[in-house]
Tab-separated table of C-alpha atoms and ligand atoms in Angstrom:
chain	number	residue	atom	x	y	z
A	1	UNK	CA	27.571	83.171	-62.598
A	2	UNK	CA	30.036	82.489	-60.421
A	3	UNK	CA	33.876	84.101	-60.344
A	4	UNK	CA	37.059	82.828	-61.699
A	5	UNK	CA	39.960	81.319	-60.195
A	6	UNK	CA	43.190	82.920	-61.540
A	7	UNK	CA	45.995	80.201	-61.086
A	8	UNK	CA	48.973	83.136	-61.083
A	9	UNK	CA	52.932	82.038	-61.619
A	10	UNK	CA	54.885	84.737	-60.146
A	11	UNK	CA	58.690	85.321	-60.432
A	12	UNK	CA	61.236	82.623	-59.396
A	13	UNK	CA	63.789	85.158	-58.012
A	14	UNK	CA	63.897	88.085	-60.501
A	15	UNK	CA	60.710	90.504	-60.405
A	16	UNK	CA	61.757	91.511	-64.014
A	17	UNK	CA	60.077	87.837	-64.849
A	18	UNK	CA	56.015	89.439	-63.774
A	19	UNK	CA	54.107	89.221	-67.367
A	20	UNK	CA	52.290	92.281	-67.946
A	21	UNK	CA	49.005	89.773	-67.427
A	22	UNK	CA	49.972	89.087	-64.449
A	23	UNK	CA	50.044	92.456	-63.179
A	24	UNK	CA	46.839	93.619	-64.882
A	25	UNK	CA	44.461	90.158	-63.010
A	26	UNK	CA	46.316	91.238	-59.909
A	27	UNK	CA	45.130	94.419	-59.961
A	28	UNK	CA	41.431	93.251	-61.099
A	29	UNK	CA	40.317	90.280	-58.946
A	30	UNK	CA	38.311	90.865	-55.679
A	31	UNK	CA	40.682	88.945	-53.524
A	32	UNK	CA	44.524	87.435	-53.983
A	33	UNK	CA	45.490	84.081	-52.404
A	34	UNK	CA	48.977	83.854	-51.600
A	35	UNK	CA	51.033	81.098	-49.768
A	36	UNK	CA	52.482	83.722	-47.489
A	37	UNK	CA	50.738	87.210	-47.804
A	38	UNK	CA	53.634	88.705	-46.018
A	39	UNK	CA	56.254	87.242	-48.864
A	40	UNK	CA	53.600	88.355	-51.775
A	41	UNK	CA	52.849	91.785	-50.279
A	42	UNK	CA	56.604	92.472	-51.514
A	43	UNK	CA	55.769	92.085	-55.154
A	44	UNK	CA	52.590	93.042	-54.844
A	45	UNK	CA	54.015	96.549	-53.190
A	46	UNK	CA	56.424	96.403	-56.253
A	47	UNK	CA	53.581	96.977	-58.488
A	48	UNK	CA	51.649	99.423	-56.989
A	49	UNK	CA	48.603	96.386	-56.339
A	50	UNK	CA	46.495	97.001	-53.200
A	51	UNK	CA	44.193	94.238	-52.849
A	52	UNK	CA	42.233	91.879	-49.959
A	53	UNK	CA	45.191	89.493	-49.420
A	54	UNK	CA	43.812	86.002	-47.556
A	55	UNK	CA	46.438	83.374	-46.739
A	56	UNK	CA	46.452	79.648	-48.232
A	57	UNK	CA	48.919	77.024	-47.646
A	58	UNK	CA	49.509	73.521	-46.930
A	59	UNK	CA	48.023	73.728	-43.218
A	60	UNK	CA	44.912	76.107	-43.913
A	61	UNK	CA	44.508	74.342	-47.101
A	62	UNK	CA	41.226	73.095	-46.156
A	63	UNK	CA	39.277	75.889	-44.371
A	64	UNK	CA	40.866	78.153	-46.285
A	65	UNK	CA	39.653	76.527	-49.475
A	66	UNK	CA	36.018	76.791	-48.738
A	67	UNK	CA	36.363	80.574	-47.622
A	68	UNK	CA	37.767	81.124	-51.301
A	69	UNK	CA	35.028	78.772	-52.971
A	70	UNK	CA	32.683	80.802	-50.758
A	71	UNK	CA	33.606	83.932	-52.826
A	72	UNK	CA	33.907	82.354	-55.987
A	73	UNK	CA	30.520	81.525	-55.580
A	74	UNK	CA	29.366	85.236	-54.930
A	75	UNK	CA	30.830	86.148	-57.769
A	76	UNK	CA	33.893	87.435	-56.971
A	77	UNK	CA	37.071	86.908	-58.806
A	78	UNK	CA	40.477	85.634	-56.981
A	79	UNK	CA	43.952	85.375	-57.581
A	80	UNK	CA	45.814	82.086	-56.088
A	81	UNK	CA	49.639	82.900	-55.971
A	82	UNK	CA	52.561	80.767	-54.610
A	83	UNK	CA	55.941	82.385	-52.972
A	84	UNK	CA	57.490	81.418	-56.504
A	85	UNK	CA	56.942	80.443	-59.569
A	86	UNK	CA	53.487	78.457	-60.437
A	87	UNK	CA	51.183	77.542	-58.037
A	88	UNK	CA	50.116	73.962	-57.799
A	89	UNK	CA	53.598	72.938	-59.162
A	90	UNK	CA	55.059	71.435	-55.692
A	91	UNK	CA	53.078	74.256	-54.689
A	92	UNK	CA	49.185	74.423	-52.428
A	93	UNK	CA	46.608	74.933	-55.299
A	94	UNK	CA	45.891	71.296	-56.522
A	95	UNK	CA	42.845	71.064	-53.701
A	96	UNK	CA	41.275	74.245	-54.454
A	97	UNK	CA	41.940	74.256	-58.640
A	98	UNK	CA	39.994	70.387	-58.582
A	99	UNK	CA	37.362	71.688	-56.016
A	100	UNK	CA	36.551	74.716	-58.894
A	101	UNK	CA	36.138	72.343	-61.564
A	102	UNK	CA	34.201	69.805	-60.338
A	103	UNK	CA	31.620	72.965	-59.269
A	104	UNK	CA	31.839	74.303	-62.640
A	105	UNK	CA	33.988	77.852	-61.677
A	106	UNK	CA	36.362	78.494	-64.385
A	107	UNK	CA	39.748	78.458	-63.763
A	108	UNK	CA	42.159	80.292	-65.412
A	109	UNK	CA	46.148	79.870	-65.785
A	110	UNK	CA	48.478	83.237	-65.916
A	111	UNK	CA	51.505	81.158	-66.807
A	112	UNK	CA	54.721	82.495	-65.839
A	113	UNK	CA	58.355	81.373	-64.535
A	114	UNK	CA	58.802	77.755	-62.479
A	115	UNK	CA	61.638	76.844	-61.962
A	116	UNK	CA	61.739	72.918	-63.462
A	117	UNK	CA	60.792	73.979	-66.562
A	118	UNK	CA	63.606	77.403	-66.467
A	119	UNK	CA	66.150	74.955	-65.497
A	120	UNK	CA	65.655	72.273	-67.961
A	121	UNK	CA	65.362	75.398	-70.721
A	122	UNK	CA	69.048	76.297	-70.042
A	123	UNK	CA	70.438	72.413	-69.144
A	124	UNK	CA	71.557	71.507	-72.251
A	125	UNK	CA	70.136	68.044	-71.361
A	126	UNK	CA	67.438	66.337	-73.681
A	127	UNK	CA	64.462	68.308	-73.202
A	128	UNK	CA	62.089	66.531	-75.720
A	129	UNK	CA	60.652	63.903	-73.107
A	130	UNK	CA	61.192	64.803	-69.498
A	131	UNK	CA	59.798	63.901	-65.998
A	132	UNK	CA	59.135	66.367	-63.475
A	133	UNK	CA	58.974	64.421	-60.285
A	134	UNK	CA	59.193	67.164	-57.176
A	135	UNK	CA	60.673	66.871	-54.070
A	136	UNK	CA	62.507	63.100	-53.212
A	137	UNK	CA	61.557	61.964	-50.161
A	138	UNK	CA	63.528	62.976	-47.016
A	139	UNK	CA	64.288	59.983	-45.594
A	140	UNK	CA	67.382	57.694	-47.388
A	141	UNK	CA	65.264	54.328	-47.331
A	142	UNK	CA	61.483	55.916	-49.238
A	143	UNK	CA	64.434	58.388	-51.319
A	144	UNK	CA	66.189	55.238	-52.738
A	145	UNK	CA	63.021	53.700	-53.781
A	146	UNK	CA	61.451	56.619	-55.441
A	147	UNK	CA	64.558	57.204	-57.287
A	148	UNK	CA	64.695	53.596	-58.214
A	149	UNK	CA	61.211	53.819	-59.741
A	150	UNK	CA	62.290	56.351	-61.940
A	151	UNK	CA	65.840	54.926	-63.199
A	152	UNK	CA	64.200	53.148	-66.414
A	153	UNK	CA	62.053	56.468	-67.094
A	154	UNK	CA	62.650	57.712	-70.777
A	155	UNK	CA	63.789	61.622	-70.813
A	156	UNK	CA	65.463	63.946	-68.405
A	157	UNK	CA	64.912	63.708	-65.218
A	158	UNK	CA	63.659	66.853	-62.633
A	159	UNK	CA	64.153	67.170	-58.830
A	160	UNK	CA	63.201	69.944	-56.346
A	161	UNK	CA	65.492	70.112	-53.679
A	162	UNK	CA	66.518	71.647	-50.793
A	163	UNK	CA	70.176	73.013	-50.889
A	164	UNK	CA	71.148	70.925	-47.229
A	165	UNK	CA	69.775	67.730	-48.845
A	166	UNK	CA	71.541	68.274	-52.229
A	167	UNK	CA	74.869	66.172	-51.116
A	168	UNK	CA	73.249	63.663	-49.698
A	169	UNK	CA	70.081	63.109	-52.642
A	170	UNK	CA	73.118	63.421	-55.482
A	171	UNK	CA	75.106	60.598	-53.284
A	172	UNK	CA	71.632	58.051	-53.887
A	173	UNK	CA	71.336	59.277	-57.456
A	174	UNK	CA	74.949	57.774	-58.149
A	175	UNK	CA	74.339	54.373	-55.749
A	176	UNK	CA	71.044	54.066	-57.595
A	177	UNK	CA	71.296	55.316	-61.152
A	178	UNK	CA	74.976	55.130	-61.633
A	179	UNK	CA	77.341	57.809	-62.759
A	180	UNK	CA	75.072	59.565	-65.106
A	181	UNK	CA	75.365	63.324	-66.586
A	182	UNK	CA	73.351	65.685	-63.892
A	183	UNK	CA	72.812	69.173	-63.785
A	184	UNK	CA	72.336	71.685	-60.754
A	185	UNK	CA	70.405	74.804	-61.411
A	186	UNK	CA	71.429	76.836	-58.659
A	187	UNK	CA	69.431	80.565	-57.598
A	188	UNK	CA	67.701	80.511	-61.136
A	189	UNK	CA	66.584	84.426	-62.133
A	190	UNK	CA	68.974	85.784	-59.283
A	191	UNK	CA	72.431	87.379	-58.646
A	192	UNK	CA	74.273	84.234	-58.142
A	193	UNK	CA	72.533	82.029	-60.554
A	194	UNK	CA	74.833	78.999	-61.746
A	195	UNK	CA	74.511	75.571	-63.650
A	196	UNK	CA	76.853	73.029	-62.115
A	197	UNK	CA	77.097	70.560	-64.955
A	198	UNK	CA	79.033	67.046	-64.973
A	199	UNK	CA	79.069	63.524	-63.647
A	200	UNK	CA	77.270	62.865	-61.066
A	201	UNK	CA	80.759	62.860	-59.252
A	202	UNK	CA	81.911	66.018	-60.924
A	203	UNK	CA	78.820	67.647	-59.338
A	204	UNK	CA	79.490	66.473	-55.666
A	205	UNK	CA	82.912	67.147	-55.925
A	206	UNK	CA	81.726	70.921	-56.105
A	207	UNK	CA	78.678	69.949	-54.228
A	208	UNK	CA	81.102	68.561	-50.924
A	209	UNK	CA	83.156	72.009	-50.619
A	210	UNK	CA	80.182	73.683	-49.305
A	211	UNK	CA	79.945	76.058	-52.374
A	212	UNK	CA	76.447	75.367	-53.467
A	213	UNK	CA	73.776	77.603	-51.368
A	214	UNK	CA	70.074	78.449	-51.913
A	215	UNK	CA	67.778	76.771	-54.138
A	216	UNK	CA	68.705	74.260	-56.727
A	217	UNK	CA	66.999	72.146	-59.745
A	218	UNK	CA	68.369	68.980	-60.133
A	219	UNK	CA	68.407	67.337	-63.613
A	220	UNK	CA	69.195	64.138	-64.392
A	221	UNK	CA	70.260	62.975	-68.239
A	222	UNK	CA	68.489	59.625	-69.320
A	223	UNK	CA	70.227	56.671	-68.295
A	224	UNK	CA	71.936	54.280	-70.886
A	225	UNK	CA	69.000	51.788	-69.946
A	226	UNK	CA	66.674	53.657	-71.456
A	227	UNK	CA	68.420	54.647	-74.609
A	228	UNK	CA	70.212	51.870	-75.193
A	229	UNK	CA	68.002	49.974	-77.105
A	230	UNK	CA	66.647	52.413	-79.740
A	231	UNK	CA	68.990	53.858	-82.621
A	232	UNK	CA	68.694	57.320	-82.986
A	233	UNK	CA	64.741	58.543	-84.014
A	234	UNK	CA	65.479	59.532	-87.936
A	235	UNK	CA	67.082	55.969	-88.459
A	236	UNK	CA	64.656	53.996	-86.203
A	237	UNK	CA	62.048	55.462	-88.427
A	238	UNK	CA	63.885	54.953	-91.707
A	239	UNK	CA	64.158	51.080	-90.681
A	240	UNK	CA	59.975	50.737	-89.638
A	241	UNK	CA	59.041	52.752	-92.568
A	242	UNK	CA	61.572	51.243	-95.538
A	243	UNK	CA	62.714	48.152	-94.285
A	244	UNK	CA	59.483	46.787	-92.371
A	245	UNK	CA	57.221	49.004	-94.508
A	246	UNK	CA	54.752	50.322	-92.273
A	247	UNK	CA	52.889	53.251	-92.610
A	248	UNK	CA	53.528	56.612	-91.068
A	249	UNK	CA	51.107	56.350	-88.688
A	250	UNK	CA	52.368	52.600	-87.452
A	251	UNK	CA	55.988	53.600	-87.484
A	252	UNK	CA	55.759	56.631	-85.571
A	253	UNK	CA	54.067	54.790	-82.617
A	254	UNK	CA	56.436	51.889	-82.961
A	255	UNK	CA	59.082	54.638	-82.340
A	256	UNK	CA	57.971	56.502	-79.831
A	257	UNK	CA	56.894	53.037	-77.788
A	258	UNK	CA	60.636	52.606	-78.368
A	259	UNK	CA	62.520	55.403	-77.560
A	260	UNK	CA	59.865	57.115	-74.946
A	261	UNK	CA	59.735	60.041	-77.708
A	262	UNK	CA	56.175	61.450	-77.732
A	263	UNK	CA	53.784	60.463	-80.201
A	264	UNK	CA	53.473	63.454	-82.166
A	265	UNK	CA	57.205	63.826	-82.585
A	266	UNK	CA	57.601	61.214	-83.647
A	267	UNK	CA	54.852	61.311	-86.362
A	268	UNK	CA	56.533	64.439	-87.510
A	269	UNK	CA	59.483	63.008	-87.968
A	270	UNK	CA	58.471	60.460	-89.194
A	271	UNK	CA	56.413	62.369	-92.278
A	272	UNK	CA	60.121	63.997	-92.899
A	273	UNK	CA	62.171	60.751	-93.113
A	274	UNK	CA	59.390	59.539	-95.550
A	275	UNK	CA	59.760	62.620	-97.341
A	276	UNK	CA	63.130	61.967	-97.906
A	277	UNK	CA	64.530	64.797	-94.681
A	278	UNK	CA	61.767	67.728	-96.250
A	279	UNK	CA	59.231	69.169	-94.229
A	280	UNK	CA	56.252	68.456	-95.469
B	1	SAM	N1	55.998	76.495	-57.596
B	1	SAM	C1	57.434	76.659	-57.770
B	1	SAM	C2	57.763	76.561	-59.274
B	1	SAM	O1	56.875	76.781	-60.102
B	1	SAM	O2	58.910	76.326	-59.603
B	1	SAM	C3	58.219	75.683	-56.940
B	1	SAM	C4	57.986	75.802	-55.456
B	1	SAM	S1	58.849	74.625	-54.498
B	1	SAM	C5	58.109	74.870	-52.913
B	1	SAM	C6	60.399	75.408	-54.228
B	1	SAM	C7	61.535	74.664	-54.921
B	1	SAM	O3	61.596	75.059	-56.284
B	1	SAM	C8	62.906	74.998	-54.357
B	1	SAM	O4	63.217	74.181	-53.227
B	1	SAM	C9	63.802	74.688	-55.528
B	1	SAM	O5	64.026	73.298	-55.649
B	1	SAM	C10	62.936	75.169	-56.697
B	1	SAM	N2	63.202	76.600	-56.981
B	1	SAM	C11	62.383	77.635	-56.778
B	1	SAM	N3	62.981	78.789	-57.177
B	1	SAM	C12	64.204	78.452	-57.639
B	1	SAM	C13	65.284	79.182	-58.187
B	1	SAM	N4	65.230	80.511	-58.308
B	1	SAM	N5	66.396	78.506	-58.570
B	1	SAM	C14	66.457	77.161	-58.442
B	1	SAM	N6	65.460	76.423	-57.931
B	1	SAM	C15	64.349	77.044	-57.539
């Protein structure tokens, strides 16, 4: 039998955020994979966890990868971990995790903080349907593009960025989206942790004095294009199910085709409005 792959999250700023779990596979496996094993020896000093450390990252991914399928195969157990937050998630890990599967090691997640889905937690944007599309691309021309692809997307919208690039990636939100409602999760978990909410405009009017330092989310509220169209869910479904009469099933995909809602929310709510507003 061959060992398991942990997939580990690790904390986003604040150690307080290590699950118990976390703590207990790091202290079991043969080996831990970290991103930087002179970043990860800090927590893993924190805890009392002396283990073989090996590196992996973006430039070793490859050698590295087989060395850590080699032990897999032998049985042993390992621990991938990132410098924050979940591995894999504009993290290294994607190689390795699809190289275990297709060889039949199991792979295990030890979920934990990242920071797209801690920002969008606290936003106060829509958080039913959202897209979490990493980094934009550093250069202006590729950046306005892959925002551009996204401008119709149903849902919230999530960015990694890096805090010099902030201004400028806010600046081609506005030419490209328009003035939409935008978020900045700034130093999530830490001392100085702050939500800049507002226009777009609002934003890089803070954004432009130079206050905003270290890392950021940014979050994006859908755009009028996408909403525009669709009445709110509850009356959207009281129309398909007593005015066109279609059945539950029918009306709840009609909906969510409409409004980019997911399928099963929508069939829940839909099961309520035909219940006249009761659970079922
Ligand atoms: N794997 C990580 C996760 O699960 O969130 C993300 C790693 S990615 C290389 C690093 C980016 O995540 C940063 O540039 C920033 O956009 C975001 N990030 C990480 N920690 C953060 C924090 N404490 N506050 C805000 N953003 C953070």
């Amino acid at each position: 039998m061959p060992g398991t792959l942990y997939i580990l999250a690790t904390p986003i700023g604040n150690l307080e955020d290590t699950t118990f779990r976390a703590v207990r596979i790091l202290g079991e496996v043969d080996l831990i994979a970290a991103e930087d094993t002179r970043h990860s020896l800090k927590l893993l000093n924190h805890f009392g966890i002396s283990k073989p450390l090996t590196s992996y990252f973006d430039h070793n991914q490859q050698f590295k990868g087989e060395r850590i399928l080699q032990a897999l195969r032998r049985e042993k157990s390992v621990a991938l971990i990132s410098d924050a937050g979940t591995p894999c998630i504009s993290d290294p890990g994607f190689n390795l995790v699809r190289a275990a599967v297709a060889e039949g090691i199991a792979v295990i997640p030890i979920p934990g903080p990242c920071a797209a889905v801690t920002a969008l937690s606290a936003s106060g944007l829509p958080s039913d349907t959202f897209t979490f599309a990493g980094f934009p691309p550093a250069r202006q021309g590729k950046r306005r593009a892959f925002l551009n692809a996204m401008d119709h997307l149903p849902g919230t919208l999530l960015f990694y960025e890096a805090p010099h690039r902030l201004e400028e990636t806010l600046r081609d939100i506005r030419e490209v989206m328009g003035e939409r409602q935008v978020v900045v999760a700034r130093e999530l978990t830490k001392i100085y942790e702050e939500f800049i909410r507002g226009t777009v405009t609002d934003v890089l009017s803070t954004v432009a004095q130079g206050k905003v330092r270290g890392e950021v989310v940014i979050l994006v509220a859908p755009g009028e294009a996408a909403q525009e169209d669709a009445p709110p869910l509850p009356e959207l479904l009281g129309r398909l199910l007593h005015d066109e009469g279609l059945t539950v099933k029918d009306a709840a995909k009609k909906a969510a085709e409409m409004t980019g809602v997911p399928k099963n929310t929508a069939y829940a709510e839909a099961l309520r409005v035909r219940n006249g507003g009761k659970e079922c």
